[in-house]
PDB file of C-alpha atoms in Angstrom:
ATOM      1  CA  SER A  26    -157.150  68.102 165.787  1.00 73.00           C
ATOM      2  CA  GLN A  27    -159.454  70.196 163.667  1.00 76.00           C
ATOM      3  CA  LYS A  28    -158.093  73.493 162.424  1.00 87.00           C
ATOM      4  CA  ILE A  29    -159.401  76.355 160.339  1.00 92.00           C
ATOM      5  CA  GLU A  30    -156.743  78.775 159.193  1.00 93.00           C
ATOM      6  CA  GLN A  31    -157.133  82.189 157.680  1.00 95.00           C
ATOM      7  CA  ASN A  32    -154.340  84.617 156.969  1.00 86.00           C
ATOM      8  CA  SER A  33    -154.021  86.642 160.145  1.00 81.00           C
ATOM      9  CA  GLU A  34    -152.159  89.438 158.399  1.00 87.00           C
ATOM     10  CA  ALA A  35    -154.291  92.308 157.221  1.00 92.00           C
ATOM     11  CA  LEU A  36    -154.837  92.591 153.496  1.00 95.00           C
ATOM     12  CA  ASN A  37    -154.301  96.110 152.169  1.00 96.00           C
ATOM     13  CA  ILE A  38    -155.532  96.678 148.640  1.00 96.00           C
ATOM     14  CA  GLN A  39    -156.271  99.573 146.357  1.00 97.00           C
ATOM     15  CA  GLU A  40    -159.839 100.485 145.537  1.00 97.00           C
ATOM     16  CA  GLY A  41    -161.006  98.781 142.379  1.00 97.00           C
ATOM     17  CA  LYS A  42    -158.720  95.790 142.748  1.00 97.00           C
ATOM     18  CA  THR A  43    -159.746  92.247 143.654  1.00 97.00           C
ATOM     19  CA  ALA A  44    -159.157  91.020 147.191  1.00 96.00           C
ATOM     20  CA  THR A  45    -158.584  87.297 147.582  1.00 97.00           C
ATOM     21  CA  LEU A  46    -158.810  85.640 150.978  1.00 97.00           C
ATOM     22  CA  THR A  47    -157.923  82.074 151.835  1.00 97.00           C
ATOM     23  CA  CYS A  48    -159.487  79.620 154.267  1.00 96.00           C
ATOM     24  CA  ASN A  49    -157.717  76.310 154.803  1.00 96.00           C
ATOM     25  CA  TYR A  50    -158.928  73.530 157.030  1.00 94.00           C
ATOM     26  CA  THR A  51    -157.709  70.194 158.314  1.00 90.00           C
ATOM     27  CA  ASN A  52    -159.452  67.199 159.831  1.00 85.00           C
ATOM     28  CA  TYR A  53    -162.865  68.368 158.682  1.00 82.00           C
ATOM     29  CA  SER A  54    -165.280  66.989 156.157  1.00 82.00           C
ATOM     30  CA  PRO A  55    -167.754  69.863 156.059  1.00 83.00           C
ATOM     31  CA  ALA A  56    -170.991  69.555 154.172  1.00 81.00           C
ATOM     32  CA  TYR A  57    -170.813  73.289 153.572  1.00 87.00           C
ATOM     33  CA  LEU A  58    -168.741  76.342 154.301  1.00 91.00           C
ATOM     34  CA  GLN A  59    -169.874  79.885 155.027  1.00 93.00           C
ATOM     35  CA  TRP A  60    -168.312  83.313 154.823  1.00 96.00           C
ATOM     36  CA  TYR A  61    -169.238  86.173 157.143  1.00 95.00           C
ATOM     37  CA  ARG A  62    -168.281  89.815 157.398  1.00 97.00           C
ATOM     38  CA  GLN A  63    -167.617  91.395 160.783  1.00 96.00           C
ATOM     39  CA  ASP A  64    -167.173  95.086 161.434  1.00 95.00           C
ATOM     40  CA  PRO A  65    -165.415  96.281 164.630  1.00 92.00           C
ATOM     41  CA  GLY A  66    -167.607  95.910 167.702  1.00 90.00           C
ATOM     42  CA  ARG A  67    -170.408  94.254 165.736  1.00 93.00           C
ATOM     43  CA  GLY A  68    -171.728  90.752 165.205  1.00 93.00           C
ATOM     44  CA  PRO A  69    -170.917  88.845 161.998  1.00 94.00           C
ATOM     45  CA  VAL A  70    -173.143  89.212 158.963  1.00 93.00           C
ATOM     46  CA  PHE A  71    -173.780  86.215 156.719  1.00 91.00           C
ATOM     47  CA  LEU A  72    -172.482  86.610 153.160  1.00 94.00           C
ATOM     48  CA  LEU A  73    -172.346  83.326 151.291  1.00 93.00           C
ATOM     49  CA  LEU A  74    -172.749  79.594 151.761  1.00 91.00           C
ATOM     50  CA  ILE A  75    -171.177  77.010 149.475  1.00 93.00           C
ATOM     51  CA  ARG A  76    -171.887  73.302 149.612  1.00 90.00           C
ATOM     52  CA  GLU A  77    -169.329  70.542 149.265  1.00 87.00           C
ATOM     53  CA  ASN A  78    -170.620  69.605 145.817  1.00 89.00           C
ATOM     54  CA  GLU A  79    -170.398  73.193 144.549  1.00 92.00           C
ATOM     55  CA  LYS A  80    -167.197  74.524 143.049  1.00 89.00           C
ATOM     56  CA  GLU A  81    -168.101  78.180 142.936  1.00 95.00           C
ATOM     57  CA  LYS A  82    -170.747  80.577 144.183  1.00 95.00           C
ATOM     58  CA  ARG A  83    -171.305  84.224 143.336  1.00 96.00           C
ATOM     59  CA  LYS A  84    -173.233  87.060 144.877  1.00 95.00           C
ATOM     60  CA  GLU A  85    -172.879  90.498 143.343  1.00 96.00           C
ATOM     61  CA  ARG A  86    -169.165  91.372 143.659  1.00 97.00           C
ATOM     62  CA  LEU A  87    -168.386  88.363 145.836  1.00 98.00           C
ATOM     63  CA  LYS A  88    -167.172  84.985 144.650  1.00 98.00           C
ATOM     64  CA  VAL A  89    -166.402  81.910 146.719  1.00 98.00           C
ATOM     65  CA  THR A  90    -164.722  78.699 145.605  1.00 97.00           C
ATOM     66  CA  PHE A  91    -164.584  75.451 147.539  1.00 94.00           C
ATOM     67  CA  ASP A  92    -162.028  72.722 146.853  1.00 92.00           C
ATOM     68  CA  THR A  93    -162.648  69.740 149.114  1.00 90.00           C
ATOM     69  CA  THR A  94    -159.548  67.985 147.766  1.00 91.00           C
ATOM     70  CA  LEU A  95    -157.271  70.859 148.725  1.00 93.00           C
ATOM     71  CA  LYS A  96    -159.450  71.546 151.788  1.00 93.00           C
ATOM     72  CA  GLN A  97    -159.528  75.174 150.869  1.00 95.00           C
ATOM     73  CA  SER A  98    -161.963  77.944 150.119  1.00 96.00           C
ATOM     74  CA  LEU A  99    -161.103  81.187 148.381  1.00 97.00           C
ATOM     75  CA  PHE A 100    -163.159  84.347 148.860  1.00 98.00           C
ATOM     76  CA  HIS A 101    -162.902  87.095 146.280  1.00 98.00           C
ATOM     77  CA  ILE A 102    -164.135  90.679 146.442  1.00 98.00           C
ATOM     78  CA  THR A 103    -164.024  92.161 142.960  1.00 97.00           C
ATOM     79  CA  ALA A 104    -163.962  95.889 142.205  1.00 97.00           C
ATOM     80  CA  SER A 105    -163.286  96.490 145.897  1.00 97.00           C
ATOM     81  CA  GLN A 106    -164.537  99.627 147.615  1.00 97.00           C
ATOM     82  CA  PRO A 107    -163.498 101.314 150.871  1.00 97.00           C
ATOM     83  CA  ALA A 108    -166.856 100.195 152.294  1.00 97.00           C
ATOM     84  CA  ASP A 109    -165.656  96.599 151.918  1.00 98.00           C
ATOM     85  CA  SER A 110    -163.078  97.213 154.659  1.00 98.00           C
ATOM     86  CA  ALA A 111    -163.888  94.747 157.443  1.00 97.00           C
ATOM     87  CA  THR A 112    -162.834  91.381 158.848  1.00 96.00           C
ATOM     88  CA  TYR A 113    -163.976  88.358 156.873  1.00 97.00           C
ATOM     89  CA  LEU A 114    -164.537  85.063 158.621  1.00 96.00           C
ATOM     90  CA  CYS A 115    -164.933  81.607 157.181  1.00 96.00           C
ATOM     91  CA  ALA A 116    -166.919  79.042 159.108  1.00 94.00           C
ATOM     92  CA  LEU A 117    -167.297  75.300 158.761  1.00 92.00           C
ATOM     93  CA  ALA A 118    -170.418  73.456 159.761  1.00 84.00           C
ATOM     94  CA  ALA A 119    -170.686  70.284 161.781  1.00 78.00           C
ATOM     95  CA  GLY A 120    -174.351  69.557 162.197  1.00 77.00           C
ATOM     96  CA  ASN A 121    -175.955  72.876 163.054  1.00 77.00           C
ATOM     97  CA  LYS A 122    -172.834  74.205 164.781  1.00 85.00           C
ATOM     98  CA  LEU A 123    -170.362  76.551 163.173  1.00 88.00           C
ATOM     99  CA  THR A 124    -166.645  76.720 163.859  1.00 90.00           C
ATOM    100  CA  PHE A 125    -165.012  79.961 162.785  1.00 93.00           C
ATOM    101  CA  GLY A 126    -161.580  80.733 161.467  1.00 94.00           C
ATOM    102  CA  GLY A 127    -159.602  83.599 162.946  1.00 93.00           C
ATOM    103  CA  GLY A 128    -160.641  86.002 160.221  1.00 95.00           C
ATOM    104  CA  THR A 129    -158.700  88.190 157.815  1.00 96.00           C
ATOM    105  CA  ARG A 130    -158.917  91.962 158.026  1.00 96.00           C
ATOM    106  CA  VAL A 131    -159.270  93.735 154.708  1.00 97.00           C
ATOM    107  CA  LEU A 132    -158.484  97.402 154.260  1.00 97.00           C
ATOM    108  CA  VAL A 133    -159.424  98.959 150.942  1.00 97.00           C
ATOM    109  CA  LYS A 134    -157.659 102.233 150.294  1.00 96.00           C
ATOM    110  CA  PRO A 135    -159.209 104.891 148.070  1.00 93.00           C
TER     111      PRO A 135
ATOM    112  CA  GLY B  20    -186.128  90.152 157.972  1.00 71.00           C
ATOM    113  CA  ALA B  21    -184.179  87.923 160.400  1.00 84.00           C
ATOM    114  CA  VAL B  22    -183.058  90.580 162.842  1.00 91.00           C
ATOM    115  CA  VAL B  23    -181.479  89.627 166.141  1.00 95.00           C
ATOM    116  CA  SER B  24    -181.045  92.111 168.970  1.00 96.00           C
ATOM    117  CA  GLN B  25    -179.013  91.970 172.139  1.00 97.00           C
ATOM    118  CA  HIS B  26    -179.360  93.937 175.335  1.00 97.00           C
ATOM    119  CA  PRO B  27    -177.391  95.562 176.773  1.00 97.00           C
ATOM    120  CA  SER B  28    -174.840  96.519 174.155  1.00 96.00           C
ATOM    121  CA  ARG B  29    -172.295  97.349 176.824  1.00 97.00           C
ATOM    122  CA  VAL B  30    -172.118  96.550 180.503  1.00 97.00           C
ATOM    123  CA  ILE B  31    -169.561  97.206 183.203  1.00 97.00           C
ATOM    124  CA  CYS B  32    -169.886  95.292 186.430  1.00 95.00           C
ATOM    125  CA  LYS B  33    -167.873  94.664 189.547  1.00 96.00           C
ATOM    126  CA  SER B  34    -166.101  91.413 190.200  1.00 97.00           C
ATOM    127  CA  GLY B  35    -168.359  88.919 191.953  1.00 96.00           C
ATOM    128  CA  THR B  36    -171.628  90.226 190.575  1.00 97.00           C
ATOM    129  CA  SER B  37    -173.868  88.591 187.976  1.00 97.00           C
ATOM    130  CA  VAL B  38    -174.818  89.986 184.590  1.00 97.00           C
ATOM    131  CA  LYS B  39    -177.704  88.977 182.353  1.00 97.00           C
ATOM    132  CA  ILE B  40    -177.576  89.409 178.581  1.00 97.00           C
ATOM    133  CA  GLU B  41    -180.702  89.097 176.464  1.00 97.00           C
ATOM    134  CA  CYS B  42    -180.872  87.851 172.895  1.00 96.00           C
ATOM    135  CA  ARG B  43    -184.077  88.340 170.919  1.00 96.00           C
ATOM    136  CA  SER B  44    -185.133  87.390 167.425  1.00 93.00           C
ATOM    137  CA  LEU B  45    -187.274  90.394 166.477  1.00 94.00           C
ATOM    138  CA  ASP B  46    -189.110  89.315 163.359  1.00 89.00           C
ATOM    139  CA  PHE B  47    -188.854  85.545 163.303  1.00 88.00           C
ATOM    140  CA  GLN B  48    -189.093  82.488 165.466  1.00 88.00           C
ATOM    141  CA  ALA B  49    -185.747  80.934 166.204  1.00 87.00           C
ATOM    142  CA  THR B  50    -185.306  77.184 166.156  1.00 80.00           C
ATOM    143  CA  THR B  51    -182.005  77.328 167.924  1.00 90.00           C
ATOM    144  CA  MET B  52    -179.942  80.043 169.533  1.00 93.00           C
ATOM    145  CA  PHE B  53    -176.202  80.015 169.970  1.00 95.00           C
ATOM    146  CA  TRP B  54    -173.943  81.930 172.342  1.00 97.00           C
ATOM    147  CA  TYR B  55    -170.403  82.859 171.351  1.00 97.00           C
ATOM    148  CA  ARG B  56    -167.564  84.669 173.055  1.00 97.00           C
ATOM    149  CA  GLN B  57    -164.922  86.679 171.265  1.00 95.00           C
ATOM    150  CA  PHE B  58    -161.719  87.990 172.816  1.00 92.00           C
ATOM    151  CA  PRO B  59    -159.847  90.883 171.171  1.00 87.00           C
ATOM    152  CA  LYS B  60    -158.307  89.980 167.831  1.00 83.00           C
ATOM    153  CA  GLN B  61    -159.577  86.427 168.121  1.00 87.00           C
ATOM    154  CA  SER B  62    -162.347  84.566 166.429  1.00 88.00           C
ATOM    155  CA  LEU B  63    -165.741  83.606 167.766  1.00 93.00           C
ATOM    156  CA  MET B  64    -165.774  80.640 170.099  1.00 94.00           C
ATOM    157  CA  LEU B  65    -169.025  78.772 170.531  1.00 95.00           C
ATOM    158  CA  MET B  66    -170.033  78.536 174.166  1.00 96.00           C
ATOM    159  CA  ALA B  67    -173.379  76.794 174.024  1.00 95.00           C
ATOM    160  CA  THR B  68    -176.352  75.844 171.904  1.00 93.00           C
ATOM    161  CA  SER B  69    -179.876  76.215 173.180  1.00 91.00           C
ATOM    162  CA  ASN B  70    -183.280  75.139 171.960  1.00 86.00           C
ATOM    163  CA  GLU B  71    -186.499  76.572 173.268  1.00 81.00           C
ATOM    164  CA  GLY B  72    -187.783  74.681 176.293  1.00 79.00           C
ATOM    165  CA  SER B  73    -184.782  72.437 176.731  1.00 82.00           C
ATOM    166  CA  LYS B  74    -181.455  72.597 178.486  1.00 85.00           C
ATOM    167  CA  ALA B  75    -178.553  74.184 176.715  1.00 91.00           C
ATOM    168  CA  THR B  76    -175.696  72.099 175.374  1.00 93.00           C
ATOM    169  CA  TYR B  77    -172.353  73.527 176.449  1.00 95.00           C
ATOM    170  CA  GLU B  78    -169.072  73.237 174.592  1.00 94.00           C
ATOM    171  CA  GLN B  79    -166.145  71.559 176.234  1.00 92.00           C
ATOM    172  CA  GLY B  80    -164.457  73.808 178.762  1.00 93.00           C
ATOM    173  CA  VAL B  81    -167.445  76.098 179.278  1.00 95.00           C
ATOM    174  CA  GLU B  82    -168.800  75.968 182.826  1.00 93.00           C
ATOM    175  CA  LYS B  83    -172.549  75.570 182.751  1.00 92.00           C
ATOM    176  CA  ASP B  84    -172.924  76.769 186.336  1.00 94.00           C
ATOM    177  CA  LYS B  85    -171.088  79.948 185.542  1.00 96.00           C
ATOM    178  CA  PHE B  86    -172.767  80.718 182.237  1.00 96.00           C
ATOM    179  CA  LEU B  87    -176.470  80.104 182.775  1.00 95.00           C
ATOM    180  CA  ILE B  88    -178.574  79.955 179.651  1.00 94.00           C
ATOM    181  CA  ASN B  89    -182.347  80.191 179.633  1.00 90.00           C
ATOM    182  CA  HIS B  90    -184.287  79.794 176.414  1.00 88.00           C
ATOM    183  CA  ALA B  91    -187.833  80.499 177.510  1.00 82.00           C
ATOM    184  CA  SER B  92    -189.461  81.156 174.143  1.00 88.00           C
ATOM    185  CA  LEU B  93    -188.844  80.942 170.411  1.00 89.00           C
ATOM    186  CA  THR B  94    -187.751  84.569 170.411  1.00 92.00           C
ATOM    187  CA  LEU B  95    -185.742  84.986 173.617  1.00 93.00           C
ATOM    188  CA  SER B  96    -182.633  83.472 175.117  1.00 94.00           C
ATOM    189  CA  THR B  97    -180.682  84.855 178.048  1.00 95.00           C
ATOM    190  CA  LEU B  98    -177.101  84.333 179.159  1.00 97.00           C
ATOM    191  CA  THR B  99    -176.268  85.063 182.784  1.00 97.00           C
ATOM    192  CA  VAL B 100    -172.629  85.343 183.740  1.00 97.00           C
ATOM    193  CA  THR B 101    -172.594  84.498 187.410  1.00 96.00           C
ATOM    194  CA  SER B 102    -169.948  85.720 189.840  1.00 96.00           C
ATOM    195  CA  ALA B 103    -168.158  87.502 187.044  1.00 96.00           C
ATOM    196  CA  HIS B 104    -164.404  87.997 187.170  1.00 96.00           C
ATOM    197  CA  PRO B 105    -162.106  90.189 185.077  1.00 96.00           C
ATOM    198  CA  GLU B 106    -161.169  87.199 182.898  1.00 95.00           C
ATOM    199  CA  ASP B 107    -164.831  86.986 181.845  1.00 96.00           C
ATOM    200  CA  SER B 108    -164.492  90.386 180.178  1.00 96.00           C
ATOM    201  CA  SER B 109    -165.198  89.729 176.532  1.00 96.00           C
ATOM    202  CA  PHE B 110    -167.541  90.359 173.616  1.00 97.00           C
ATOM    203  CA  TYR B 111    -170.558  88.054 173.861  1.00 98.00           C
ATOM    204  CA  ILE B 112    -172.538  87.432 170.681  1.00 97.00           C
ATOM    205  CA  CYS B 113    -175.685  85.420 170.154  1.00 97.00           C
ATOM    206  CA  SER B 114    -177.064  84.022 166.931  1.00 95.00           C
ATOM    207  CA  ALA B 115    -180.239  82.287 165.874  1.00 93.00           C
ATOM    208  CA  THR B 116    -181.421  80.010 163.133  1.00 88.00           C
ATOM    209  CA  HIS B 117    -184.728  80.824 161.480  1.00 81.00           C
ATOM    210  CA  ARG B 118    -187.438  78.237 162.003  1.00 71.00           C
ATOM    211  CA  ASP B 119    -188.744  78.629 158.474  1.00 69.00           C
ATOM    212  CA  ARG B 120    -185.438  78.847 156.654  1.00 66.00           C
ATOM    213  CA  SER B 121    -182.368  76.777 156.129  1.00 62.00           C
ATOM    214  CA  LEU B 122    -180.858  75.655 159.379  1.00 57.00           C
ATOM    215  CA  ARG B 123    -177.508  76.527 157.910  1.00 71.00           C
ATOM    216  CA  GLU B 124    -177.733  80.301 158.126  1.00 81.00           C
ATOM    217  CA  GLN B 125    -177.147  81.901 161.464  1.00 88.00           C
ATOM    218  CA  TYR B 126    -178.298  85.449 162.133  1.00 92.00           C
ATOM    219  CA  PHE B 127    -176.113  87.241 164.614  1.00 94.00           C
ATOM    220  CA  GLY B 128    -176.913  89.877 167.168  1.00 96.00           C
ATOM    221  CA  PRO B 129    -174.808  93.038 167.497  1.00 96.00           C
ATOM    222  CA  GLY B 130    -172.945  91.703 170.515  1.00 96.00           C
ATOM    223  CA  THR B 131    -172.578  92.727 174.156  1.00 97.00           C
ATOM    224  CA  ARG B 132    -169.299  94.117 175.468  1.00 97.00           C
ATOM    225  CA  LEU B 133    -168.824  92.955 179.060  1.00 97.00           C
ATOM    226  CA  THR B 134    -166.166  94.573 181.230  1.00 97.00           C
ATOM    227  CA  VAL B 135    -165.631  93.218 184.723  1.00 97.00           C
ATOM    228  CA  THR B 136    -163.679  95.504 187.049  1.00 96.00           C
TER     229      THR B 136
END
């Protein structure tokens, strides 16, 4: 069966450090993968999309990598700030439908 | 641009009653709207996909007669939870794809917290 796995344990990091989140998947061949941010009691907000033929994508302090051989995406937040504290979700696309991972909560301490 | 609203943001209803949730794309026309459900500390689960003027496509295990979806225009979709029960208590989130942009990006509403007593 298809699975999308994200580390369910919260990631606690010090302000200024780089947070690295992992998204692993099985039994998928996604054309692209997306990362979203979700704050408590709110809907997800789109952050980045990376296609299967792209190795890396950057947006400001965010960086995403996509390894279709390992079936893994890494999401990095560099120079993290307390305002980056949230849950980060990866999502794989099949057609126009998205399937979400369970999300990883990030807590950036000042 | 690409703002999606939901109404109400919170609703409490009694078991056996029906609740309607509205999802609107405020500044764009939506090709497709999606309805998700999220239980505490869990991820979003897609319930159904709807296109304007056509019947919604429901995911496996989602009862179409219980979760009625109406997509009357390119800017409005509604989800009605009929004969709600406490197990239907959840966070319901809609999203929309922008007609003039990549179909890959989904713009999410703020969610509706439903509590059935």
